[in-house]
mmCIF file of C-alpha atoms in Angstrom:
data_model
loop_
_atom_site.group_PDB
_atom_site.id
_atom_site.type_symbol
_atom_site.label_atom_id
_atom_site.label_comp_id
_atom_site.label_asym_id
_atom_site.label_seq_id
_atom_site.Cartn_x
_atom_site.Cartn_y
_atom_site.Cartn_z
ATOM 1 C CA MET A 29 17.024 -20.788 0.987
ATOM 2 C CA LYS A 30 19.752 -18.150 1.501
ATOM 3 C CA ASN A 31 20.493 -16.384 5.163
ATOM 4 C CA VAL A 32 19.694 -12.595 4.368
ATOM 5 C CA SER A 33 22.273 -10.336 6.060
ATOM 6 C CA GLU A 34 20.835 -7.241 4.675
ATOM 7 C CA PHE A 35 17.629 -6.255 4.024
ATOM 8 C CA THR A 36 16.205 -3.884 1.384
ATOM 9 C CA ASN A 37 15.054 -1.053 2.810
ATOM 10 C CA PHE A 38 11.626 -0.076 1.852
ATOM 11 C CA LYS A 39 12.283 3.676 0.533
ATOM 12 C CA ASN A 40 15.524 3.155 -1.143
ATOM 13 C CA PHE A 41 13.499 0.366 -2.854
ATOM 14 C CA TYR A 42 10.276 2.325 -3.409
ATOM 15 C CA GLU A 43 12.365 5.454 -4.628
ATOM 16 C CA LYS A 44 14.297 2.862 -7.343
ATOM 17 C CA LEU A 45 11.055 1.308 -8.201
ATOM 18 C CA HIS A 46 9.133 4.452 -8.741
ATOM 19 C CA SER A 47 11.892 6.259 -10.616
ATOM 20 C CA ASN A 48 12.394 2.946 -13.031
ATOM 21 C CA ILE A 49 8.595 2.355 -13.892
ATOM 22 C CA LYS A 50 8.189 6.377 -14.527
ATOM 23 C CA ALA A 51 10.884 5.551 -16.673
ATOM 24 C CA HIS A 52 9.515 2.415 -18.713
ATOM 25 C CA TYR A 53 6.066 4.514 -19.143
ATOM 26 C CA ASN A 54 7.875 8.022 -20.096
ATOM 27 C CA LYS A 55 7.036 7.984 -23.778
ATOM 28 C CA GLU A 56 3.253 6.773 -22.896
ATOM 29 C CA ILE A 57 2.933 9.259 -20.409
ATOM 30 C CA ASN A 58 4.374 11.897 -23.010
ATOM 31 C CA ASP A 59 2.178 10.674 -25.745
ATOM 32 C CA LEU A 60 -0.856 10.868 -23.272
ATOM 33 C CA TYR A 61 -0.095 14.767 -22.722
ATOM 34 C CA LYS A 62 -0.085 15.534 -26.229
ATOM 35 C CA ARG A 63 -2.954 13.354 -26.795
ATOM 36 C CA LEU A 64 -5.184 15.451 -23.783
ATOM 37 C CA ASN A 65 -3.178 18.502 -24.986
ATOM 38 C CA LEU A 66 -2.457 19.143 -20.920
ATOM 39 C CA LYS A 67 0.788 20.697 -21.874
ATOM 40 C CA LYS A 68 -1.159 23.692 -23.411
ATOM 41 C CA LYS A 69 -4.001 23.461 -20.600
ATOM 42 C CA LEU A 70 -1.390 24.111 -17.814
ATOM 43 C CA LYS A 71 0.262 26.901 -19.817
ATOM 44 C CA VAL A 72 -3.259 28.595 -19.874
ATOM 45 C CA PHE A 73 -3.887 27.882 -15.943
ATOM 46 C CA TYR A 74 -0.220 28.965 -15.063
ATOM 47 C CA SER A 75 -1.260 32.153 -16.901
ATOM 48 C CA LEU A 76 -4.373 32.725 -15.437
ATOM 49 C CA MET A 77 -2.821 32.248 -12.376
ATOM 50 C CA GLY A 78 -0.533 34.933 -13.083
ATOM 51 C CA VAL A 79 -3.487 36.968 -14.003
ATOM 52 C CA PHE A 80 -5.215 36.494 -10.834
ATOM 53 C CA ILE A 81 -1.943 37.617 -8.526
ATOM 54 C CA ALA A 82 -1.957 40.542 -10.490
ATOM 55 C CA ILE A 83 -5.401 41.566 -9.712
ATOM 56 C CA ALA A 84 -5.088 40.499 -6.104
ATOM 57 C CA VAL A 85 -2.188 43.307 -6.159
ATOM 58 C CA ALA A 86 -4.655 45.533 -7.884
ATOM 59 C CA LEU A 87 -7.069 45.001 -5.697
ATOM 60 C CA LEU A 88 -5.022 45.551 -2.609
ATOM 61 C CA ILE A 89 -3.721 48.767 -3.935
ATOM 62 C CA THR A 90 -7.409 50.045 -4.716
ATOM 63 C CA VAL A 91 -8.384 49.364 -1.240
ATOM 64 C CA ILE A 92 -5.741 51.264 0.185
ATOM 65 C CA VAL A 93 -6.695 54.152 -2.480
ATOM 66 C CA LEU A 94 -10.465 53.791 -1.416
ATOM 67 C CA TYR A 95 -9.878 53.877 2.176
ATOM 68 C CA LYS A 96 -8.663 57.234 1.969
ATOM 69 C CA LYS A 97 -11.166 58.741 -0.436
ATOM 70 C CA GLU A 98 -14.465 57.284 0.289
ATOM 71 C CA GLY A 99 -14.180 55.799 4.065
ATOM 72 C CA PHE A 100 -14.370 52.181 5.514
ATOM 73 C CA SER A 101 -18.019 51.246 4.784
ATOM 74 C CA PHE A 102 -17.502 51.463 1.015
ATOM 75 C CA VAL A 103 -14.131 49.830 1.327
ATOM 76 C CA ILE A 104 -15.972 46.531 2.965
ATOM 77 C CA VAL A 105 -18.581 46.423 0.311
ATOM 78 C CA PHE A 106 -16.090 46.731 -2.461
ATOM 79 C CA LEU A 107 -13.953 44.138 -1.103
ATOM 80 C CA ALA A 108 -16.793 41.672 -0.278
ATOM 81 C CA LEU A 109 -18.030 41.993 -3.609
ATOM 82 C CA ALA A 110 -14.304 41.733 -5.102
ATOM 83 C CA MET A 111 -13.739 38.686 -3.244
ATOM 84 C CA PHE A 112 -16.993 37.404 -4.090
ATOM 85 C CA ALA A 113 -16.040 37.567 -8.023
ATOM 86 C CA PHE A 114 -12.617 36.552 -7.321
ATOM 87 C CA GLY A 115 -13.109 33.596 -5.320
ATOM 88 C CA GLY A 116 -15.705 32.268 -7.913
ATOM 89 C CA LEU A 117 -13.365 32.446 -10.726
ATOM 90 C CA ALA A 118 -10.766 30.939 -8.696
ATOM 91 C CA TYR A 119 -13.317 28.253 -7.569
ATOM 92 C CA LEU A 120 -14.223 27.272 -11.435
ATOM 93 C CA MET A 121 -10.486 27.261 -12.515
ATOM 94 C CA PHE A 122 -9.468 24.589 -9.892
ATOM 95 C CA PHE A 123 -12.724 22.539 -10.438
ATOM 96 C CA PHE A 124 -11.881 22.366 -14.159
ATOM 97 C CA ALA A 125 -8.184 21.695 -13.264
ATOM 98 C CA ASP A 126 -9.012 18.727 -11.034
ATOM 99 C CA LYS A 127 -11.302 17.492 -13.391
ATOM 100 C CA TYR A 128 -8.596 17.351 -16.035
ATOM 101 C CA LYS A 129 -6.192 15.930 -13.297
ATOM 102 C CA GLU A 130 -8.915 13.319 -12.679
ATOM 103 C CA ARG A 131 -9.459 12.351 -16.653
ATOM 104 C CA PHE A 132 -5.616 11.872 -17.094
ATOM 105 C CA ASN A 133 -5.287 9.645 -13.951
ATOM 106 C CA ILE A 134 -8.132 7.237 -14.738
ATOM 107 C CA THR A 135 -6.163 7.088 -18.332
ATOM 108 C CA VAL A 136 -3.202 6.517 -16.809
ATOM 109 C CA ALA A 137 -4.532 3.715 -14.587
ATOM 110 C CA LYS A 138 -5.921 2.371 -17.906
ATOM 111 C CA MET A 139 -2.750 2.524 -19.290
ATOM 112 C CA LEU A 140 -0.478 0.622 -16.867
ATOM 113 C CA ASN A 141 0.160 -3.283 -17.143
ATOM 114 C CA LYS A 142 0.655 -4.144 -13.317
ATOM 115 C CA ARG A 143 2.461 -7.213 -14.414
ATOM 116 C CA VAL A 144 5.023 -5.169 -15.769
ATOM 117 C CA ILE A 145 5.330 -3.527 -12.738
ATOM 118 C CA TYR A 146 5.501 -6.576 -10.466
ATOM 119 C CA LYS A 147 8.037 -7.989 -12.764
ATOM 120 C CA GLU A 148 10.493 -4.876 -12.235
ATOM 121 C CA ALA A 149 9.946 -4.931 -8.785
ATOM 122 C CA PHE A 150 10.465 -8.499 -7.928
ATOM 123 C CA ALA A 151 13.822 -7.966 -10.405
ATOM 124 C CA LEU A 152 14.976 -5.235 -8.170
ATOM 125 C CA LEU A 153 14.116 -6.817 -4.956
ATOM 126 C CA ASP A 154 16.504 -9.763 -5.585
ATOM 127 C CA GLU A 155 17.667 -11.189 -9.108
ATOM 128 C CA GLN A 156 16.612 -14.715 -8.027
ATOM 129 C CA PHE A 157 12.882 -13.804 -7.865
ATOM 130 C CA SER A 158 11.190 -14.711 -11.219
ATOM 131 C CA TYR A 159 7.608 -13.464 -11.757
ATOM 132 C CA ASP A 160 5.475 -15.289 -13.830
ATOM 133 C CA GLU A 161 3.541 -13.168 -16.116
ATOM 134 C CA GLU A 162 1.580 -15.787 -17.634
ATOM 135 C CA TYR A 163 0.120 -17.844 -14.620
ATOM 136 C CA PRO A 164 -2.674 -14.962 -13.496
ATOM 137 C CA LYS A 165 -4.031 -15.714 -17.351
ATOM 138 C CA GLN A 166 -4.097 -19.066 -16.908
ATOM 139 C CA TYR A 167 -5.478 -19.702 -13.285
ATOM 140 C CA ARG A 168 -7.255 -16.163 -12.609
ATOM 141 C CA ASP A 169 -10.553 -17.835 -12.403
ATOM 142 C CA THR A 170 -9.833 -20.920 -10.482
ATOM 143 C CA LEU A 171 -7.266 -19.207 -7.618
ATOM 144 C CA ASN A 172 -5.546 -22.779 -8.414
ATOM 145 C CA GLU A 173 -2.629 -22.565 -5.331
ATOM 146 C CA VAL A 174 -4.487 -20.188 -2.907
ATOM 147 C CA THR A 175 -8.086 -21.593 -2.860
ATOM 148 C CA VAL A 176 -10.792 -18.821 -2.401
ATOM 149 C CA VAL A 177 -12.163 -20.814 0.876
ATOM 150 C CA GLU A 178 -8.258 -20.813 2.110
ATOM 151 C CA LEU A 179 -8.018 -17.224 1.343
ATOM 152 C CA LYS A 180 -11.022 -16.397 3.183
ATOM 153 C CA LYS A 181 -9.855 -18.530 6.253
ATOM 154 C CA LEU A 182 -6.871 -16.641 6.393
ATOM 155 C CA ILE A 183 -7.719 -13.345 6.602
ATOM 156 C CA ARG A 184 -10.697 -13.627 9.083
ATOM 157 C CA PRO A 185 -9.010 -12.651 12.013
ATOM 158 C CA ILE A 186 -8.154 -9.390 10.508
ATOM 159 C CA LEU A 187 -11.420 -8.793 9.505
ATOM 160 C CA PHE A 188 -12.918 -9.677 12.606
ATOM 161 C CA LYS A 189 -9.966 -7.690 14.761
ATOM 162 C CA LEU A 190 -10.802 -4.386 12.164
ATOM 163 C CA LYS A 191 -14.702 -4.885 11.944
ATOM 164 C CA ALA A 192 -14.318 -4.873 8.050
ATOM 165 C CA ASP A 193 -15.609 -6.360 5.109
ATOM 166 C CA LEU A 194 -14.042 -8.079 2.302
ATOM 167 C CA GLU A 195 -14.399 -6.005 -0.573
ATOM 168 C CA THR A 196 -12.745 -7.351 -4.008
ATOM 169 C CA ILE A 197 -10.249 -10.243 -4.367
ATOM 170 C CA GLY A 198 -7.665 -9.812 -7.026
ATOM 171 C CA ASP A 199 -5.867 -12.073 -9.317
ATOM 172 C CA GLU A 200 -3.716 -15.044 -7.909
ATOM 173 C CA GLU A 201 0.038 -14.177 -8.692
ATOM 174 C CA LYS A 202 2.817 -16.387 -8.918
ATOM 175 C CA ILE A 203 6.764 -15.809 -8.239
ATOM 176 C CA THR A 204 9.412 -18.221 -7.904
ATOM 177 C CA LEU A 205 11.903 -17.192 -5.139
ATOM 178 C CA SER A 206 14.567 -19.807 -5.758
ATOM 179 C CA PRO A 207 14.613 -22.951 -8.021
ATOM 180 C CA SER A 208 13.021 -25.273 -5.547
ATOM 181 C CA HIS A 209 10.480 -22.525 -3.668
ATOM 182 C CA ASP A 210 7.370 -21.069 -5.477
ATOM 183 C CA ALA A 211 5.230 -18.348 -3.745
ATOM 184 C CA TYR A 212 2.055 -17.242 -4.908
ATOM 185 C CA PHE A 213 -0.262 -14.062 -3.616
ATOM 186 C CA VAL A 214 -3.453 -12.294 -3.603
ATOM 187 C CA ASN A 215 -4.090 -8.835 -2.772
ATOM 188 C CA MET A 216 -7.503 -7.768 -1.743
ATOM 189 C CA ASP A 217 -9.509 -4.699 -0.897
ATOM 190 C CA ILE A 218 -11.179 -4.391 2.734
ATOM 191 C CA LYS A 219 -13.664 -1.914 3.745
ATOM 192 C CA VAL A 220 -13.314 -0.317 7.476
ATOM 193 C CA GLU A 221 -15.663 1.912 9.104
ATOM 194 C CA VAL A 222 -13.995 4.398 10.317
ATOM 195 C CA GLN A 223 -16.111 6.978 12.071
ATOM 196 C CA LYS A 224 -19.897 8.305 11.801
ATOM 197 C CA ASN A 225 -20.350 11.779 9.795
ATOM 198 C CA ARG A 226 -23.048 14.339 11.161
ATOM 199 C CA ASN A 227 -25.934 12.740 9.766
ATOM 200 C CA ASN A 228 -24.796 9.435 11.759
ATOM 201 C CA SER A 229 -24.053 7.774 8.340
ATOM 202 C CA PRO A 230 -20.775 5.650 8.048
ATOM 203 C CA VAL A 231 -17.471 6.737 6.934
ATOM 204 C CA TYR A 232 -15.319 3.896 5.309
ATOM 205 C CA LYS A 233 -11.432 3.684 4.771
ATOM 206 C CA PHE A 234 -10.291 1.055 2.028
ATOM 207 C CA LEU A 235 -7.329 -0.744 3.050
ATOM 208 C CA LYS A 236 -5.537 -3.207 0.857
ATOM 209 C CA THR A 237 -4.960 -6.683 2.472
ATOM 210 C CA THR A 238 -2.272 -9.470 0.956
ATOM 211 C CA LEU A 239 -1.751 -13.079 1.371
ATOM 212 C CA LEU A 240 1.345 -14.158 0.274
ATOM 213 C CA LYS A 241 1.943 -18.133 0.398
ATOM 214 C CA ILE A 242 5.227 -19.811 0.222
ATOM 215 C CA ASP A 243 5.613 -23.505 -0.771
ATOM 216 C CA THR A 244 7.781 -25.295 1.688
ATOM 217 C CA LYS A 245 6.926 -28.917 0.354
ATOM 218 C CA ASN A 246 10.653 -29.288 -0.624
ATOM 219 C CA LEU A 247 11.764 -28.793 2.877
ATOM 220 C CA GLY A 248 10.329 -32.314 3.861
ATOM 221 C CA ASP A 249 11.291 -33.321 7.362
ATOM 222 C CA LYS A 250 12.675 -29.987 7.777
ATOM 223 C CA GLY A 251 9.345 -28.277 7.591
ATOM 224 C CA PHE A 252 7.509 -27.638 10.913
ATOM 225 C CA ALA A 253 4.318 -25.806 11.855
ATOM 226 C CA PHE A 254 4.706 -22.147 13.431
ATOM 227 C CA ALA A 255 2.760 -18.798 14.300
ATOM 228 C CA ALA A 256 4.489 -15.465 14.675
ATOM 229 C CA ALA A 257 3.093 -11.851 14.646
ATOM 230 C CA PHE A 258 4.131 -8.296 15.372
ATOM 231 C CA GLU A 259 3.100 -6.744 18.430
ATOM 232 C CA ASN A 260 -0.333 -8.559 18.671
ATOM 233 C CA SER A 261 -0.743 -11.498 20.793
ATOM 234 C CA LYS A 262 -4.782 -11.008 20.194
ATOM 235 C CA LEU A 263 -4.289 -11.491 16.551
ATOM 236 C CA ILE A 264 -2.288 -14.407 17.272
ATOM 237 C CA LYS A 265 -4.365 -15.872 19.464
ATOM 238 C CA GLU A 266 -7.185 -15.713 16.639
ATOM 239 C CA TYR A 267 -4.998 -17.744 14.086
ATOM 240 C CA ASN A 268 -3.893 -20.402 16.390
ATOM 241 C CA ASP A 269 -7.571 -21.354 16.706
ATOM 242 C CA LEU A 270 -7.235 -22.058 12.851
ATOM 243 C CA PHE A 271 -4.407 -24.308 13.548
ATOM 244 C CA LYS A 272 -5.222 -26.062 16.843
ATOM 245 C CA SER A 273 -4.688 -29.739 15.664
ATOM 246 C CA PHE A 274 -0.758 -28.688 15.618
ATOM 247 C CA ARG A 275 -0.788 -27.734 19.188
ATOM 248 C CA LEU A 276 1.020 -24.550 19.033
ATOM 249 C CA GLN A 277 2.963 -23.482 22.554
ATOM 250 C CA LYS A 278 4.239 -19.958 22.842
ATOM 251 C CA VAL A 279 8.272 -19.759 22.264
ATOM 252 C CA LYS A 280 10.526 -17.383 24.343
ATOM 253 C CA LEU A 281 14.206 -16.964 22.509
ATOM 254 C CA GLU A 282 17.042 -15.224 23.849
ATOM 255 C CA SER A 283 16.656 -11.673 22.456
ATOM 256 C CA ASP A 284 14.205 -9.720 24.370
ATOM 257 C CA ALA A 285 14.189 -7.207 21.520
ATOM 258 C CA PHE A 286 12.928 -10.110 19.248
ATOM 259 C CA ASN A 287 10.411 -11.266 21.881
ATOM 260 C CA LYS A 288 8.923 -7.999 22.503
ATOM 261 C CA THR A 289 8.345 -7.525 18.692
ATOM 262 C CA PHE A 290 7.329 -11.021 17.680
ATOM 263 C CA ASN A 291 4.919 -13.269 19.416
ATOM 264 C CA ALA A 292 6.236 -16.496 18.513
ATOM 265 C CA TYR A 293 4.294 -20.112 18.597
ATOM 266 C CA THR A 294 5.341 -23.506 17.569
ATOM 267 C CA ASN A 295 5.159 -26.969 17.528
ATOM 268 C CA ASP A 296 8.620 -27.715 17.603
ATOM 269 C CA GLU A 297 10.956 -25.451 19.477
ATOM 270 C CA VAL A 298 14.291 -27.003 18.487
ATOM 271 C CA LYS A 299 13.573 -26.179 14.778
ATOM 272 C CA LEU A 300 12.174 -22.722 15.722
ATOM 273 C CA ARG A 301 15.604 -22.323 17.378
ATOM 274 C CA ILE A 302 17.514 -23.180 14.319
ATOM 275 C CA MET A 303 15.415 -20.918 11.976
ATOM 276 C CA TYR A 304 15.622 -17.849 14.252
ATOM 277 C CA THR A 305 19.557 -17.591 14.652
ATOM 278 C CA PRO A 306 20.484 -14.455 16.762
ATOM 279 C CA LEU A 307 21.504 -13.010 13.314
ATOM 280 C CA ALA A 308 17.863 -13.854 12.052
ATOM 281 C CA MET A 309 16.345 -12.478 14.905
ATOM 282 C CA GLU A 310 18.550 -9.310 14.904
ATOM 283 C CA ASN A 311 17.412 -8.898 11.322
ATOM 284 C CA MET A 312 13.871 -9.422 12.196
ATOM 285 C CA VAL A 313 13.903 -6.609 14.283
ATOM 286 C CA LYS A 314 15.391 -4.507 12.370
ATOM 287 C CA LEU A 315 12.985 -5.186 9.236
ATOM 288 C CA HIS A 316 10.179 -4.667 12.000
ATOM 289 C CA GLN A 317 11.757 -0.876 12.825
ATOM 290 C CA ASN A 318 12.239 -0.175 8.875
ATOM 291 C CA SER A 319 8.782 -1.443 8.314
ATOM 292 C CA LYS A 320 7.180 0.517 11.107
ATOM 293 C CA SER A 321 9.171 3.926 9.911
ATOM 294 C CA VAL A 322 6.627 3.412 6.905
ATOM 295 C CA GLN A 323 3.777 3.377 8.744
ATOM 296 C CA LYS A 324 1.813 1.685 6.111
ATOM 297 C CA ILE A 325 2.050 -1.875 7.141
ATOM 298 C CA SER A 326 0.021 -3.661 9.764
ATOM 299 C CA ASN A 327 -1.607 -6.556 11.234
ATOM 300 C CA LEU A 328 1.675 -8.592 9.855
ATOM 301 C CA VAL A 329 1.308 -12.366 10.864
ATOM 302 C CA MET A 330 3.352 -15.376 9.692
ATOM 303 C CA ILE A 331 1.421 -18.881 9.543
ATOM 304 C CA SER A 332 3.118 -22.148 8.755
ATOM 305 C CA ASP A 333 1.225 -25.651 8.575
ATOM 306 C CA GLY A 334 4.631 -27.177 7.754
ATOM 307 C CA SER A 335 4.121 -27.541 3.918
ATOM 308 C CA ALA A 336 3.619 -23.639 3.262
ATOM 309 C CA ILE A 337 4.153 -20.178 5.121
ATOM 310 C CA TYR A 338 1.647 -18.002 4.823
ATOM 311 C CA PHE A 339 2.104 -14.008 5.548
ATOM 312 C CA VAL A 340 -0.907 -11.631 5.846
ATOM 313 C CA PHE A 341 -0.600 -8.300 6.200
ATOM 314 C CA THR A 342 -2.587 -4.796 5.379
ATOM 315 C CA ALA A 343 -1.251 -1.479 3.754
ATOM 316 C CA ASP A 344 -2.985 1.721 3.340
ATOM 317 C CA MET A 345 -4.521 1.994 -0.273
ATOM 318 C CA GLY A 346 -1.527 4.974 -0.633
ATOM 319 C CA PHE A 347 1.070 2.145 -0.320
ATOM 320 C CA MET A 348 3.737 2.228 -3.013
ATOM 321 C CA GLU A 349 1.687 4.753 -4.907
ATOM 322 C CA ILE A 350 3.218 6.093 -8.307
ATOM 323 C CA ASN A 351 3.001 10.080 -8.300
ATOM 324 C CA TRP A 352 3.148 10.966 -12.076
#
């Protein structure tokens, strides 16, 4: 594995990926526009909007004239009727526009191949990264490397902290980070109750939760157990309960900024210090600041049992959303 001196800025990465994916599907999107006749419907919509604006201006002039001739009471009645009619027409227009937009988005979602997007994204992150497009087809029903039991165990502390329920589990995906290190990840949806409405019924928010597993068996004796979490000592204690046999102890390194940001635990302080060099600590703090500025990623935890490193985190549903 290489020592990364520069990490990818999320905003720049997202904009580049967004542009590449839109370019990749440009023909299909244009064909869809033609098939749904959206361009013509949009022209009609904008034309009607122009008519509505003209009517609004005419109403304003009429109100001024009537105020001078008929008095204030007549103007109020006239204005109320006009606004009722105007509002009703506007509502119908926007209702049908939303329906067409929803239909378009559903069709686009069915058309997109997420594996094409994964392949583009990982290649953009690093030319060494290789996404295995065939792997999910082989192991979709078995979750070979990251078993369902293992997965549920590793996300349990986050579910407990957020008082959330696991809603759906996606396919397991595989990437090769380097010739000697494979990685596997699974995306899940979790449901969190955020508040009660006026009828005292629960209102839910849906978050994406991801488990990423990097195989480190090839490290041999260089592998060791450690755990770390961004600014969340309570969450890391929950995870330490899963790794009691390793007897992880909290370690403070030389960088106060790193210690403030990261809660690090390990069963081998020497190996942890070799891994977290001053440069590595500095880059971790920068990476944290970058992810925090996005305000989408939270509850990030790293766990290693010596043979694999697990990353668990949550993200808003709108994270990395493609705007067509």
